[in-house]
Amino acid sequence: MISRAYPFCMKPLEFDRRYGELDVVVAAFVGQEPDSPEAGTAPPALQAYLRHTWQTRPWALSVAEQQLREYARNPPGSLRLRLGEFYSVPDIGLSESRTQSRLSEMADHIKRSIESVDVPPPAAPQTHWEWHARFGELGQFLGGWFSQDMPDEFGDHDPAVRDYRATVDPQLTARLVGEIHELLALGLEEHDYAVGVAELGMEVEPPAPFSVEAWLRTVAEHLGTARPDYTD
């Protein structure tokens, strides 16, 4: 799920027309170390954006290229700054002038990817943004029900899973089960599964004696076969 801070005097529709996909691209860089990749090579955060967007919303790539290039060429002037009708680029660890040139470089990478139909193959997520973009409902489940407060709120893992099942729409439960199966299909090592669930917001260990992978399989099996029970 992507949260947005709309300019106070700009309606969401106008924001999306001008900056919506630009906002998604820049969000992929937040929290990443500023880097200087080899010439012609997209930085890891942009590779993550390209990998996910080619698979889910390929039409958005041309929108991103146009919005990035337009903003890089025409940053907000004094009038738009006074009116508040502009997009404030989040801090990505670069100076303002370097951020403008980085936006132009991003647009160039995206353009090359589109023109060459360079579709990245599916792979395990490599950034915090990509984990949440790809496994949105799993992030809601782990971050909402398995934070460090889980033992105080539910006592144990099974009651937390039952509470999720009882309070969430069955369609979202089905989406969660699908995302768990997609994650397991990556065939990661146990350490990488542990990293993945931590990125997605899980702050407690799986119940003994389960590994992360085994526990996720158990959760998917339980939620995939149990009927919603709103009386629990």
mmCIF file of C-alpha atoms in Angstrom:
data_model
loop_
_atom_site.group_PDB
_atom_site.id
_atom_site.type_symbol
_atom_site.label_atom_id
_atom_site.label_comp_id
_atom_site.label_asym_id
_atom_site.label_seq_id
_atom_site.Cartn_x
_atom_site.Cartn_y
_atom_site.Cartn_z
ATOM 1 C CA MET A 1 0.000 0.000 0.000
ATOM 2 C CA ILE A 2 1.392 3.410 -0.988
ATOM 3 C CA SER A 3 0.562 6.413 1.162
ATOM 4 C CA ARG A 4 0.659 9.881 -0.330
ATOM 5 C CA ALA A 5 0.894 13.365 1.148
ATOM 6 C CA TYR A 6 -1.126 15.491 -1.238
ATOM 7 C CA PRO A 7 -0.297 19.201 -1.483
ATOM 8 C CA PHE A 8 -2.862 20.984 0.681
ATOM 9 C CA CYS A 9 -4.522 22.813 -2.213
ATOM 10 C CA MET A 10 -4.266 20.115 -4.878
ATOM 11 C CA LYS A 11 -7.043 17.591 -5.318
ATOM 12 C CA PRO A 12 -6.031 13.896 -5.497
ATOM 13 C CA LEU A 13 -7.079 13.574 -9.170
ATOM 14 C CA GLU A 14 -4.889 16.505 -10.188
ATOM 15 C CA PHE A 15 -2.032 15.177 -8.086
ATOM 16 C CA ASP A 16 -2.203 11.795 -9.819
ATOM 17 C CA ARG A 17 -2.265 13.413 -13.255
ATOM 18 C CA ARG A 18 0.875 15.409 -12.526
ATOM 19 C CA TYR A 19 2.819 13.391 -10.000
ATOM 20 C CA GLY A 20 1.098 10.091 -9.189
ATOM 21 C CA GLU A 21 3.561 7.696 -10.793
ATOM 22 C CA LEU A 22 6.511 9.958 -10.032
ATOM 23 C CA ASP A 23 5.528 9.540 -6.381
ATOM 24 C CA VAL A 24 5.570 5.742 -6.723
ATOM 25 C CA VAL A 25 9.039 5.751 -8.323
ATOM 26 C CA VAL A 26 10.535 8.076 -5.720
ATOM 27 C CA ALA A 27 8.955 6.040 -2.903
ATOM 28 C CA ALA A 28 10.983 3.066 -4.130
ATOM 29 C CA PHE A 29 14.164 5.030 -3.280
ATOM 30 C CA VAL A 30 13.205 6.170 0.218
ATOM 31 C CA GLY A 31 15.429 4.546 2.821
ATOM 32 C CA GLN A 32 17.898 3.234 0.253
ATOM 33 C CA GLU A 33 21.542 4.231 0.347
ATOM 34 C CA PRO A 34 22.446 6.842 -2.309
ATOM 35 C CA ASP A 35 24.468 5.020 -4.900
ATOM 36 C CA SER A 36 26.420 5.647 -8.073
ATOM 37 C CA PRO A 37 25.779 2.602 -10.270
ATOM 38 C CA GLU A 38 27.822 1.883 -13.338
ATOM 39 C CA ALA A 39 26.930 3.936 -16.380
ATOM 40 C CA GLY A 40 23.856 2.530 -18.078
ATOM 41 C CA THR A 41 22.885 0.421 -15.065
ATOM 42 C CA ALA A 42 19.726 1.197 -13.135
ATOM 43 C CA PRO A 43 20.218 1.493 -9.360
ATOM 44 C CA PRO A 44 18.730 -1.333 -7.252
ATOM 45 C CA ALA A 45 15.701 0.716 -6.175
ATOM 46 C CA LEU A 46 14.774 1.457 -9.777
ATOM 47 C CA GLN A 47 15.384 -2.173 -10.756
ATOM 48 C CA ALA A 48 12.880 -3.115 -8.038
ATOM 49 C CA TYR A 49 10.342 -0.621 -9.426
ATOM 50 C CA LEU A 50 10.845 -1.886 -12.985
ATOM 51 C CA ARG A 51 10.620 -5.545 -11.951
ATOM 52 C CA HIS A 52 7.362 -5.033 -10.065
ATOM 53 C CA THR A 53 5.738 -2.609 -12.505
ATOM 54 C CA TRP A 54 6.496 -4.664 -15.622
ATOM 55 C CA GLN A 55 4.743 -7.601 -13.942
ATOM 56 C CA THR A 56 1.734 -5.719 -12.561
ATOM 57 C CA ARG A 57 1.170 -2.379 -14.357
ATOM 58 C CA PRO A 58 3.293 -2.141 -17.508
ATOM 59 C CA TRP A 59 1.164 0.719 -18.824
ATOM 60 C CA ALA A 60 2.351 2.872 -15.904
ATOM 61 C CA LEU A 61 5.965 2.876 -17.102
ATOM 62 C CA SER A 62 5.348 5.433 -19.841
ATOM 63 C CA VAL A 63 3.463 7.610 -17.350
ATOM 64 C CA ALA A 64 6.407 7.421 -14.947
ATOM 65 C CA GLU A 65 8.888 8.336 -17.682
ATOM 66 C CA GLN A 66 6.847 11.394 -18.703
ATOM 67 C CA GLN A 67 6.237 12.641 -15.152
ATOM 68 C CA LEU A 68 9.850 12.168 -14.074
ATOM 69 C CA ARG A 69 11.198 13.983 -17.121
ATOM 70 C CA GLU A 70 8.710 16.830 -16.836
ATOM 71 C CA TYR A 71 9.517 17.422 -13.185
ATOM 72 C CA ALA A 72 13.278 17.243 -13.828
ATOM 73 C CA ARG A 73 12.993 19.785 -16.657
ATOM 74 C CA ASN A 74 10.522 22.085 -14.906
ATOM 75 C CA PRO A 75 10.873 22.002 -11.136
ATOM 76 C CA PRO A 76 8.293 24.077 -9.283
ATOM 77 C CA GLY A 77 8.852 27.829 -9.556
ATOM 78 C CA SER A 78 8.207 30.508 -6.964
ATOM 79 C CA LEU A 79 4.491 30.874 -7.788
ATOM 80 C CA ARG A 80 3.739 27.172 -7.406
ATOM 81 C CA LEU A 81 5.810 27.101 -4.225
ATOM 82 C CA ARG A 82 3.721 29.934 -2.764
ATOM 83 C CA LEU A 83 0.467 28.287 -3.827
ATOM 84 C CA GLY A 84 1.518 24.877 -2.592
ATOM 85 C CA GLU A 85 0.654 23.297 -5.951
ATOM 86 C CA PHE A 86 3.751 21.183 -6.277
ATOM 87 C CA TYR A 87 5.163 17.787 -5.383
ATOM 88 C CA SER A 88 7.736 17.843 -2.602
ATOM 89 C CA VAL A 89 10.224 15.082 -3.428
ATOM 90 C CA PRO A 90 10.934 13.013 -0.290
ATOM 91 C CA ASP A 91 14.477 12.975 1.043
ATOM 92 C CA ILE A 92 16.369 10.280 -0.835
ATOM 93 C CA GLY A 93 19.767 11.253 0.519
ATOM 94 C CA LEU A 94 20.778 13.595 -2.308
ATOM 95 C CA SER A 95 21.071 17.356 -2.659
ATOM 96 C CA GLU A 96 18.232 19.186 -4.434
ATOM 97 C CA SER A 97 20.263 19.681 -7.621
ATOM 98 C CA ARG A 98 21.436 16.063 -7.626
ATOM 99 C CA THR A 99 17.873 14.888 -7.058
ATOM 100 C CA GLN A 100 16.768 16.732 -10.215
ATOM 101 C CA SER A 101 19.468 15.050 -12.293
ATOM 102 C CA ARG A 102 18.654 11.685 -10.690
ATOM 103 C CA LEU A 103 15.022 12.061 -11.778
ATOM 104 C CA SER A 104 16.196 12.628 -15.346
ATOM 105 C CA GLU A 105 18.447 9.554 -15.137
ATOM 106 C CA MET A 106 15.510 7.479 -13.868
ATOM 107 C CA ALA A 107 13.421 8.633 -16.830
ATOM 108 C CA ASP A 108 16.208 7.583 -19.212
ATOM 109 C CA HIS A 109 16.429 4.113 -17.656
ATOM 110 C CA ILE A 110 12.664 3.637 -17.858
ATOM 111 C CA LYS A 111 12.591 4.818 -21.483
ATOM 112 C CA ARG A 112 15.322 2.326 -22.441
ATOM 113 C CA SER A 113 13.471 -0.451 -20.643
ATOM 114 C CA ILE A 114 10.265 0.332 -22.545
ATOM 115 C CA GLU A 115 11.855 0.750 -25.962
ATOM 116 C CA SER A 116 13.909 -2.436 -25.678
ATOM 117 C CA VAL A 117 11.041 -4.342 -23.995
ATOM 118 C CA ASP A 118 13.545 -5.265 -21.315
ATOM 119 C CA VAL A 119 11.249 -7.115 -18.912
ATOM 120 C CA PRO A 120 13.070 -8.170 -15.717
ATOM 121 C CA PRO A 121 12.418 -11.813 -14.814
ATOM 122 C CA PRO A 122 10.523 -12.540 -11.596
ATOM 123 C CA ALA A 123 12.786 -12.625 -8.569
ATOM 124 C CA ALA A 124 12.682 -12.251 -4.822
ATOM 125 C CA PRO A 125 12.154 -8.657 -3.680
ATOM 126 C CA GLN A 126 15.369 -6.771 -3.088
ATOM 127 C CA THR A 127 14.179 -3.631 -1.266
ATOM 128 C CA HIS A 128 11.765 -2.729 1.523
ATOM 129 C CA TRP A 129 9.526 -0.994 -1.024
ATOM 130 C CA GLU A 130 9.434 -4.039 -3.299
ATOM 131 C CA TRP A 131 8.504 -6.389 -0.459
ATOM 132 C CA HIS A 132 5.474 -4.265 0.375
ATOM 133 C CA ALA A 133 4.513 -3.531 -3.226
ATOM 134 C CA ARG A 134 4.497 -7.231 -4.063
ATOM 135 C CA PHE A 135 3.106 -8.662 -0.833
ATOM 136 C CA GLY A 136 0.727 -5.947 0.324
ATOM 137 C CA GLU A 137 -1.807 -8.069 2.205
ATOM 138 C CA LEU A 138 0.901 -10.208 3.777
ATOM 139 C CA GLY A 139 2.445 -6.966 5.040
ATOM 140 C CA GLN A 140 -0.910 -5.960 6.527
ATOM 141 C CA PHE A 141 -1.231 -9.373 8.192
ATOM 142 C CA LEU A 142 2.279 -9.564 9.634
ATOM 143 C CA GLY A 143 2.575 -5.907 10.569
ATOM 144 C CA GLY A 144 -0.919 -5.676 12.013
ATOM 145 C CA TRP A 145 -1.209 -8.988 13.868
ATOM 146 C CA PHE A 146 2.419 -9.969 14.564
ATOM 147 C CA SER A 147 4.069 -6.812 15.836
ATOM 148 C CA GLN A 148 5.942 -6.852 19.151
ATOM 149 C CA ASP A 149 2.591 -6.274 20.890
ATOM 150 C CA MET A 150 1.179 -9.610 19.697
ATOM 151 C CA PRO A 151 1.920 -11.555 22.927
ATOM 152 C CA ASP A 152 0.140 -8.923 25.050
ATOM 153 C CA GLU A 153 -2.823 -8.611 22.687
ATOM 154 C CA PHE A 154 -3.401 -12.235 21.667
ATOM 155 C CA GLY A 155 -1.163 -14.363 23.875
ATOM 156 C CA ASP A 156 0.018 -16.615 21.050
ATOM 157 C CA HIS A 157 0.179 -16.994 17.274
ATOM 158 C CA ASP A 158 -2.932 -19.117 16.731
ATOM 159 C CA PRO A 159 -5.344 -16.658 18.389
ATOM 160 C CA ALA A 160 -3.859 -13.870 16.257
ATOM 161 C CA VAL A 161 -4.464 -15.887 13.076
ATOM 162 C CA ARG A 162 -8.022 -16.627 14.193
ATOM 163 C CA ASP A 163 -8.631 -12.948 14.892
ATOM 164 C CA TYR A 164 -7.425 -12.038 11.389
ATOM 165 C CA ARG A 165 -9.730 -14.650 9.877
ATOM 166 C CA ALA A 166 -12.696 -13.455 11.925
ATOM 167 C CA THR A 167 -12.308 -9.740 11.288
ATOM 168 C CA VAL A 168 -11.031 -9.431 7.718
ATOM 169 C CA ASP A 169 -13.090 -9.715 4.551
ATOM 170 C CA PRO A 170 -12.847 -13.240 3.064
ATOM 171 C CA GLN A 171 -11.620 -11.806 -0.243
ATOM 172 C CA LEU A 172 -8.633 -10.259 1.522
ATOM 173 C CA THR A 173 -8.017 -13.549 3.305
ATOM 174 C CA ALA A 174 -7.949 -15.284 -0.079
ATOM 175 C CA ARG A 175 -5.488 -12.670 -1.318
ATOM 176 C CA LEU A 176 -3.278 -13.297 1.712
ATOM 177 C CA VAL A 177 -3.267 -17.040 1.081
ATOM 178 C CA GLY A 178 -2.277 -16.430 -2.535
ATOM 179 C CA GLU A 179 0.544 -14.109 -1.505
ATOM 180 C CA ILE A 180 1.868 -16.650 0.989
ATOM 181 C CA HIS A 181 1.916 -19.307 -1.739
ATOM 182 C CA GLU A 182 3.665 -16.851 -4.074
ATOM 183 C CA LEU A 183 6.284 -16.137 -1.428
ATOM 184 C CA LEU A 184 6.851 -19.836 -0.758
ATOM 185 C CA ALA A 185 7.172 -20.467 -4.489
ATOM 186 C CA LEU A 186 10.343 -18.342 -4.469
ATOM 187 C CA GLY A 187 12.131 -21.257 -2.788
ATOM 188 C CA LEU A 188 14.227 -19.062 -0.507
ATOM 189 C CA GLU A 189 16.603 -20.154 2.223
ATOM 190 C CA GLU A 190 15.276 -19.912 5.770
ATOM 191 C CA HIS A 191 17.396 -16.830 6.491
ATOM 192 C CA ASP A 192 15.903 -15.071 3.472
ATOM 193 C CA TYR A 193 12.375 -15.925 4.556
ATOM 194 C CA ALA A 194 13.196 -14.452 7.971
ATOM 195 C CA VAL A 195 14.458 -11.279 6.319
ATOM 196 C CA GLY A 196 11.328 -11.120 4.150
ATOM 197 C CA VAL A 197 8.813 -11.396 6.990
ATOM 198 C CA ALA A 198 10.809 -8.844 9.000
ATOM 199 C CA GLU A 199 10.664 -6.419 6.065
ATOM 200 C CA LEU A 200 6.916 -7.014 5.968
ATOM 201 C CA GLY A 201 6.487 -6.063 9.613
ATOM 202 C CA MET A 202 6.711 -9.287 11.646
ATOM 203 C CA GLU A 203 8.406 -8.512 14.955
ATOM 204 C CA VAL A 204 8.039 -11.862 16.748
ATOM 205 C CA GLU A 205 9.540 -15.273 16.105
ATOM 206 C CA PRO A 206 7.368 -18.034 14.598
ATOM 207 C CA PRO A 207 6.007 -20.451 17.215
ATOM 208 C CA ALA A 208 8.307 -23.295 18.215
ATOM 209 C CA PRO A 209 9.244 -25.624 16.660
ATOM 210 C CA PHE A 210 8.294 -24.048 13.294
ATOM 211 C CA SER A 211 10.674 -22.361 10.904
ATOM 212 C CA VAL A 212 9.356 -19.240 9.149
ATOM 213 C CA GLU A 213 8.678 -21.262 5.994
ATOM 214 C CA ALA A 214 6.865 -24.052 7.860
ATOM 215 C CA TRP A 215 4.771 -21.590 9.855
ATOM 216 C CA LEU A 216 3.720 -19.714 6.713
ATOM 217 C CA ARG A 217 2.651 -23.011 5.140
ATOM 218 C CA THR A 218 0.570 -23.775 8.220
ATOM 219 C CA VAL A 219 -1.059 -20.343 8.147
ATOM 220 C CA ALA A 220 -1.898 -20.662 4.447
ATOM 221 C CA GLU A 221 -3.374 -24.114 4.988
ATOM 222 C CA HIS A 222 -5.484 -22.944 7.917
ATOM 223 C CA LEU A 223 -6.795 -19.799 6.219
ATOM 224 C CA GLY A 224 -7.263 -21.551 2.901
ATOM 225 C CA THR A 225 -9.489 -24.293 4.273
ATOM 226 C CA ALA A 226 -11.320 -22.619 7.153
ATOM 227 C CA ARG A 227 -14.582 -20.853 6.504
ATOM 228 C CA PRO A 228 -14.832 -17.297 7.819
ATOM 229 C CA ASP A 229 -16.194 -17.344 11.364
ATOM 230 C CA TYR A 230 -17.262 -13.950 12.629
ATOM 231 C CA THR A 231 -18.309 -15.381 16.005
ATOM 232 C CA ASP A 232 -14.804 -16.196 17.244
#
